[in-house]
PDB file of C-alpha atoms in Angstrom:
ATOM      1  CA  MET A  11      14.544  -1.095 -11.135  1.00 53.00           C
ATOM      2  CA  ASP A  12      13.955  -0.958 -14.728  1.00 82.00           C
ATOM      3  CA  SER A  13      10.427   0.178 -14.590  1.00 93.00           C
ATOM      4  CA  ILE A  14       7.449   1.890 -12.268  1.00 94.00           C
ATOM      5  CA  THR A  15       5.529  -1.548 -13.068  1.00 94.00           C
ATOM      6  CA  ASN A  16       8.405  -3.494 -10.829  1.00 93.00           C
ATOM      7  CA  TYR A  17       9.555  -0.771  -8.521  1.00 93.00           C
ATOM      8  CA  LEU A  18       6.060  -0.630  -6.991  1.00 94.00           C
ATOM      9  CA  GLY A  19       5.028  -3.856  -7.556  1.00 93.00           C
ATOM     10  CA  SER A  20       7.793  -5.013  -5.675  1.00 92.00           C
ATOM     11  CA  ALA A  21       6.683  -3.015  -3.045  1.00 92.00           C
ATOM     12  CA  HIS A  22       3.168  -4.241  -2.649  1.00 94.00           C
ATOM     13  CA  SER A  23       5.183  -7.685  -2.007  1.00 93.00           C
ATOM     14  CA  HIS A  24       6.824  -6.408   0.947  1.00 92.00           C
ATOM     15  CA  CYS A  25       3.815  -4.712   2.020  1.00 94.00           C
ATOM     16  CA  ASP A  26       1.879  -8.017   1.868  1.00 94.00           C
ATOM     17  CA  ASP A  27       4.663 -10.308   3.360  1.00 95.00           C
ATOM     18  CA  ARG A  28       4.585  -8.001   6.333  1.00 96.00           C
ATOM     19  CA  PHE A  29       0.948  -8.170   6.625  1.00 96.00           C
ATOM     20  CA  VAL A  30       0.408 -11.853   6.558  1.00 96.00           C
ATOM     21  CA  GLU A  31       3.139 -11.737   9.360  1.00 97.00           C
ATOM     22  CA  ALA A  32       1.274  -9.828  11.522  1.00 96.00           C
ATOM     23  CA  GLU A  33      -2.168 -11.823  10.940  1.00 96.00           C
ATOM     24  CA  ASN A  34      -0.423 -14.847  11.551  1.00 97.00           C
ATOM     25  CA  ALA A  35       1.104 -13.742  14.962  1.00 97.00           C
ATOM     26  CA  VAL A  36      -2.305 -12.920  15.769  1.00 96.00           C
ATOM     27  CA  LEU A  37      -3.794 -16.215  14.817  1.00 95.00           C
ATOM     28  CA  ASP A  38      -1.263 -17.852  17.040  1.00 96.00           C
ATOM     29  CA  GLY A  39      -2.174 -15.746  20.041  1.00 95.00           C
ATOM     30  CA  LEU A  40       1.123 -13.647  19.722  1.00 96.00           C
ATOM     31  CA  TRP A  41      -0.325 -10.099  20.153  1.00 96.00           C
ATOM     32  CA  ASP A  42       2.043  -8.327  20.683  1.00 96.00           C
ATOM     33  CA  LYS A  43       4.597  -9.554  17.941  1.00 97.00           C
ATOM     34  CA  GLY A  44       1.408  -9.032  15.614  1.00 96.00           C
ATOM     35  CA  ALA A  45       0.866  -5.734  16.991  1.00 96.00           C
ATOM     36  CA  ARG A  46       4.660  -4.690  16.342  1.00 96.00           C
ATOM     37  CA  PHE A  47       4.297  -6.419  12.843  1.00 96.00           C
ATOM     38  CA  PHE A  48       1.045  -4.608  12.038  1.00 96.00           C
ATOM     39  CA  GLN A  49       2.433  -1.156  13.273  1.00 96.00           C
ATOM     40  CA  GLU A  50       5.430  -2.098  10.749  1.00 95.00           C
ATOM     41  CA  PHE A  51       2.891  -3.198   7.944  1.00 96.00           C
ATOM     42  CA  THR A  52       1.148   0.227   8.443  1.00 96.00           C
ATOM     43  CA  ALA A  53       4.186   2.550   8.268  1.00 95.00           C
ATOM     44  CA  MET A  54       5.129   0.358   4.797  1.00 94.00           C
ATOM     45  CA  VAL A  55       1.467   0.759   3.359  1.00 96.00           C
ATOM     46  CA  GLU A  56       1.292   4.747   4.591  1.00 95.00           C
ATOM     47  CA  GLN A  57       4.612   5.168   3.169  1.00 94.00           C
ATOM     48  CA  HIS A  58       3.886   3.560  -0.506  1.00 95.00           C
ATOM     49  CA  PHE A  59       0.586   5.454  -0.449  1.00 96.00           C
ATOM     50  CA  ALA A  60       2.246   8.489  -0.129  1.00 95.00           C
ATOM     51  CA  MET A  61       4.543   7.885  -2.392  1.00 94.00           C
ATOM     52  CA  GLU A  62       2.148   7.406  -5.129  1.00 96.00           C
ATOM     53  CA  GLU A  63      -0.047  10.258  -4.116  1.00 96.00           C
ATOM     54  CA  LYS A  64       3.014  12.811  -3.864  1.00 95.00           C
ATOM     55  CA  ILE A  65       5.279  11.800  -6.850  1.00 95.00           C
ATOM     56  CA  LEU A  66       3.347   8.897  -8.816  1.00 96.00           C
ATOM     57  CA  PHE A  67      -0.120  10.394  -9.542  1.00 96.00           C
ATOM     58  CA  PRO A  68       0.915  13.995  -9.846  1.00 96.00           C
ATOM     59  CA  ALA A  69       3.608  12.944 -12.914  1.00 95.00           C
ATOM     60  CA  ILE A  70       0.300  10.978 -14.342  1.00 95.00           C
ATOM     61  CA  GLU A  71      -1.464  14.077 -14.006  1.00 95.00           C
ATOM     62  CA  ALA A  72       0.895  16.310 -15.666  1.00 94.00           C
ATOM     63  CA  ALA A  73       1.363  13.974 -18.276  1.00 93.00           C
ATOM     64  CA  THR A  74      -2.423  13.393 -19.355  1.00 92.00           C
ATOM     65  CA  GLY A  75      -3.639  16.783 -18.356  1.00 91.00           C
ATOM     66  CA  ASN A  76      -6.081  14.743 -16.156  1.00 89.00           C
ATOM     67  CA  ALA A  77      -6.578  14.858 -12.715  1.00 85.00           C
ATOM     68  CA  SER A  78      -9.527  12.369 -12.556  1.00 85.00           C
ATOM     69  CA  GLY A  79     -10.006   9.309 -13.758  1.00 88.00           C
ATOM     70  CA  PRO A  80      -7.627   6.176 -12.414  1.00 92.00           C
ATOM     71  CA  THR A  81      -5.763   8.117 -10.252  1.00 95.00           C
ATOM     72  CA  GLU A  82      -8.731   9.682  -8.383  1.00 95.00           C
ATOM     73  CA  ILE A  83      -9.740   6.126  -7.935  1.00 95.00           C
ATOM     74  CA  MET A  84      -6.568   5.045  -6.571  1.00 96.00           C
ATOM     75  CA  ARG A  85      -7.015   8.073  -4.084  1.00 96.00           C
ATOM     76  CA  ASN A  86     -10.377   6.940  -2.948  1.00 96.00           C
ATOM     77  CA  GLU A  87      -9.362   3.552  -2.895  1.00 97.00           C
ATOM     78  CA  HIS A  88      -6.420   4.341  -0.397  1.00 98.00           C
ATOM     79  CA  GLU A  89      -8.727   5.945   2.105  1.00 98.00           C
ATOM     80  CA  GLN A  90     -10.887   3.102   2.151  1.00 97.00           C
ATOM     81  CA  MET A  91      -8.169   1.051   2.872  1.00 97.00           C
ATOM     82  CA  ARG A  92      -6.802   3.444   5.770  1.00 97.00           C
ATOM     83  CA  ARG A  93      -9.905   3.743   7.230  1.00 97.00           C
ATOM     84  CA  ILE A  94     -10.142  -0.356   7.248  1.00 97.00           C
ATOM     85  CA  VAL A  95      -6.091  -0.012   8.689  1.00 97.00           C
ATOM     86  CA  ALA A  96      -7.527   2.307  11.305  1.00 97.00           C
ATOM     87  CA  MET A  97     -10.005  -0.415  12.453  1.00 96.00           C
ATOM     88  CA  LEU A  98      -7.199  -3.165  12.636  1.00 97.00           C
ATOM     89  CA  VAL A  99      -5.253  -0.819  14.624  1.00 96.00           C
ATOM     90  CA  GLU A 100      -7.945  -0.775  17.098  1.00 96.00           C
ATOM     91  CA  THR A 101      -8.880  -4.799  17.125  1.00 96.00           C
ATOM     92  CA  ILE A 102      -5.492  -5.281  17.540  1.00 96.00           C
ATOM     93  CA  ALA A 103      -5.264  -2.981  21.070  1.00 95.00           C
ATOM     94  CA  LYS A 104      -8.465  -4.623  22.207  1.00 97.00           C
ATOM     95  CA  ARG A 105      -6.938  -8.475  21.321  1.00 97.00           C
ATOM     96  CA  ASP A 106     -10.312  -8.719  19.904  1.00 96.00           C
ATOM     97  CA  LYS A 107      -9.154 -11.498  17.175  1.00 95.00           C
ATOM     98  CA  ALA A 108     -12.688 -12.266  15.430  1.00 96.00           C
ATOM     99  CA  ALA A 109     -12.845  -8.747  14.241  1.00 96.00           C
ATOM    100  CA  PHE A 110      -9.213  -8.605  13.958  1.00 96.00           C
ATOM    101  CA  LEU A 111      -9.665 -11.341  11.525  1.00 95.00           C
ATOM    102  CA  GLY A 112     -12.970 -10.334   9.486  1.00 95.00           C
ATOM    103  CA  GLN A 113     -11.287  -7.184   9.185  1.00 96.00           C
ATOM    104  CA  CYS A 114      -8.593  -8.987   7.292  1.00 96.00           C
ATOM    105  CA  GLU A 115     -10.644 -10.529   5.327  1.00 96.00           C
ATOM    106  CA  THR A 116     -11.998  -7.311   4.237  1.00 95.00           C
ATOM    107  CA  PHE A 117      -8.932  -6.059   3.587  1.00 96.00           C
ATOM    108  CA  ASN A 118      -7.217  -8.710   1.807  1.00 95.00           C
ATOM    109  CA  ILE A 119     -10.033  -8.734  -0.556  1.00 96.00           C
ATOM    110  CA  MET A 120      -9.788  -4.783  -1.173  1.00 96.00           C
ATOM    111  CA  VAL A 121      -6.195  -4.490  -1.269  1.00 96.00           C
ATOM    112  CA  GLN A 122      -5.629  -7.405  -3.263  1.00 95.00           C
ATOM    113  CA  GLN A 123      -8.258  -5.957  -6.186  1.00 96.00           C
ATOM    114  CA  HIS A 124      -6.455  -2.503  -5.638  1.00 97.00           C
ATOM    115  CA  ASN A 125      -2.951  -4.217  -6.522  1.00 96.00           C
ATOM    116  CA  ILE A 126      -4.485  -5.827  -9.636  1.00 96.00           C
ATOM    117  CA  LYS A 127      -5.559  -2.693 -10.857  1.00 96.00           C
ATOM    118  CA  GLU A 128      -2.512  -0.841 -10.551  1.00 96.00           C
ATOM    119  CA  GLU A 129      -0.146  -3.617 -11.476  1.00 96.00           C
ATOM    120  CA  SER A 130      -2.056  -4.131 -14.849  1.00 96.00           C
ATOM    121  CA  ILE A 131      -3.729  -0.945 -15.702  1.00 95.00           C
ATOM    122  CA  LEU A 132      -1.930   1.863 -13.996  1.00 95.00           C
ATOM    123  CA  TYR A 133       2.072   1.245 -13.361  1.00 96.00           C
ATOM    124  CA  PRO A 134       2.359  -0.016 -17.007  1.00 96.00           C
ATOM    125  CA  MET A 135       0.472   3.065 -18.389  1.00 95.00           C
ATOM    126  CA  ALA A 136       2.744   5.453 -15.904  1.00 96.00           C
ATOM    127  CA  ASP A 137       5.377   3.587 -17.346  1.00 96.00           C
ATOM    128  CA  ARG A 138       4.346   4.060 -21.474  1.00 95.00           C
ATOM    129  CA  ILE A 139       2.991   7.671 -20.986  1.00 95.00           C
ATOM    130  CA  LEU A 140       6.172   9.483 -18.643  1.00 94.00           C
ATOM    131  CA  GLY A 141       8.716   7.441 -21.001  1.00 89.00           C
ATOM    132  CA  ALA A 142      12.091   8.524 -20.335  1.00 88.00           C
ATOM    133  CA  ARG A 143      10.956  10.372 -17.284  1.00 89.00           C
ATOM    134  CA  ALA A 144      10.036   7.433 -15.926  1.00 91.00           C
ATOM    135  CA  GLY A 145      13.556   6.440 -14.549  1.00 90.00           C
ATOM    136  CA  ALA A 146      13.409  10.367 -13.043  1.00 92.00           C
ATOM    137  CA  THR A 147       9.677   9.414 -11.279  1.00 93.00           C
ATOM    138  CA  ILE A 148      11.313   5.702  -9.900  1.00 92.00           C
ATOM    139  CA  SER A 149      14.297   8.047  -8.630  1.00 92.00           C
ATOM    140  CA  ALA A 150      12.179  10.451  -6.861  1.00 92.00           C
ATOM    141  CA  MET A 151       9.864   7.615  -5.025  1.00 92.00           C
ATOM    142  CA  HIS A 152      13.447   6.012  -4.148  1.00 88.00           C
ATOM    143  CA  HIS A 153      14.725   9.094  -2.848  1.00 88.00           C
ATOM    144  CA  PHE A 154      11.246   9.532  -0.830  1.00 88.00           C
ATOM    145  CA  GLU A 155      11.213   6.097   0.478  1.00 85.00           C
ATOM    146  CA  GLU A 156      15.045   6.610   1.843  1.00 84.00           C
ATOM    147  CA  THR A 157      14.293   9.917   3.202  1.00 84.00           C
ATOM    148  CA  ALA A 158      11.280   8.345   5.310  1.00 76.00           C
ATOM    149  CA  ARG A 159      13.341   5.535   6.800  1.00 73.00           C
ATOM    150  CA  SER A 160      15.837   8.102   8.117  1.00 71.00           C
TER     151      SER A 160
END
C-alpha cells in the first residue's frame, strides 16, 4: 500500500463487508452462520483498533507532540464501538433478532461517522505529518496484522 489512507481505508472495507455478512445471515435466520461471521468481524475490528492504538496513534502523537485531539477522540470512539459490539455478541447469543438489528443500526451509524473522520481527516493528516516515516508505519501495521494472524 502506498499510503496510510489507502492501507487503513481498505481495512475498513473488509470489516464492513464481514459485518454485512453477519447482519444478513441473522436477517435470514441463519444464527450459527451469523455468529461465526460476527466472531470473525469482532476479531477483525479489534485487530484494526489495536493496530491504530498501538502503532498509528503513537506515531502521530510523537510527530505532533500532542496526545490529545484527534487520536484521543478516535480512542474514545473505539471504546464506544467496543461496548456496542459486546452488546451485539450478547444479542446473537440470545438469538434476539430485534435487539440485534437495532444495535446493528446504532453501530452502523457510529462506525460510518467514525470511518469518515479517519479516512477524510486523520489518515491524510498522518500521511502528511509522518511523511517518509509513513512507509515504516504501514510496515509496522502490516507486521502487526501478520503476527496477529499466526
